[in-house]
Amino acid sequence: MRQNSMLAIVALGMTVVILSGGIDLSVGALVALGGVVAAMLAGQGSFVAIIGGIASTTLLGVVNGLLVSRARLQPFVVTLFTASAARGLALSITEERSIAVPSAASGLVWLGRGFIGSIPVPVLIVALLYFATWFMLHRSRLGLHTFRYR
């Protein structure tokens, strides 16, 4: 379950995208780029690493959204381009090598390998995000609009 937690989180986001009638081919490459950025920033502490990883992928997500909504480009083309760009950027930044996460980022390591009781932290994160997504889709105006405009 711990190994598939990242896939489950990505699947949650894709569920909302697909329910709204959209498509996003860039999610895998954005996850890779966010991981690279977080690993590179891990020496500055877990908080900085997490914020950096989230910020880098959010920036590219905003670019995707603006190109689709404002420039009226096809989502398939935009996200395919973003996937290629993000994957190339990740490979370029790392020079196609692994990046070791220093021990100073113990919080980052705990998020991926830690336990609360006997339950792995990534599994708890997925469970919380599944509940939050269910709540958003079934109990909020955003969720009602998501289902209405399919």
PDB file of C-alpha atoms in Angstrom, residues 71 77 91 93 98 111 114 119 135 143 147 150:
ATOM      1  CA  ALA A  71      -5.263  30.693 -24.975  1.00  0.00           C
ATOM      2  CA  VAL A  77      -1.674  19.054 -26.755  1.00  0.00           C
ATOM      3  CA  LEU A  91      16.503  14.776 -16.487  1.00  0.00           C
ATOM      4  CA  ILE A  93      18.521  19.089 -13.559  1.00  0.00           C
ATOM      5  CA  SER A  98      19.797   9.746  -8.677  1.00  0.00           C
ATOM      6  CA  LEU A 111       6.366  11.224   5.149  1.00  0.00           C
ATOM      7  CA  GLY A 114       7.226   6.617   8.653  1.00  0.00           C
ATOM      8  CA  ILE A 119      -0.080   2.214   9.738  1.00  0.00           C
ATOM      9  CA  PHE A 135     -16.408  15.246   0.606  1.00  0.00           C
ATOM     10  CA  GLY A 143     -18.366  18.991  -6.511  1.00  0.00           C
ATOM     11  CA  PHE A 147     -20.808  16.512 -11.867  1.00  0.00           C
ATOM     12  CA  ARG A 150     -19.800  16.642 -17.522  1.00  0.00           C
TER      13      ARG A 150
END
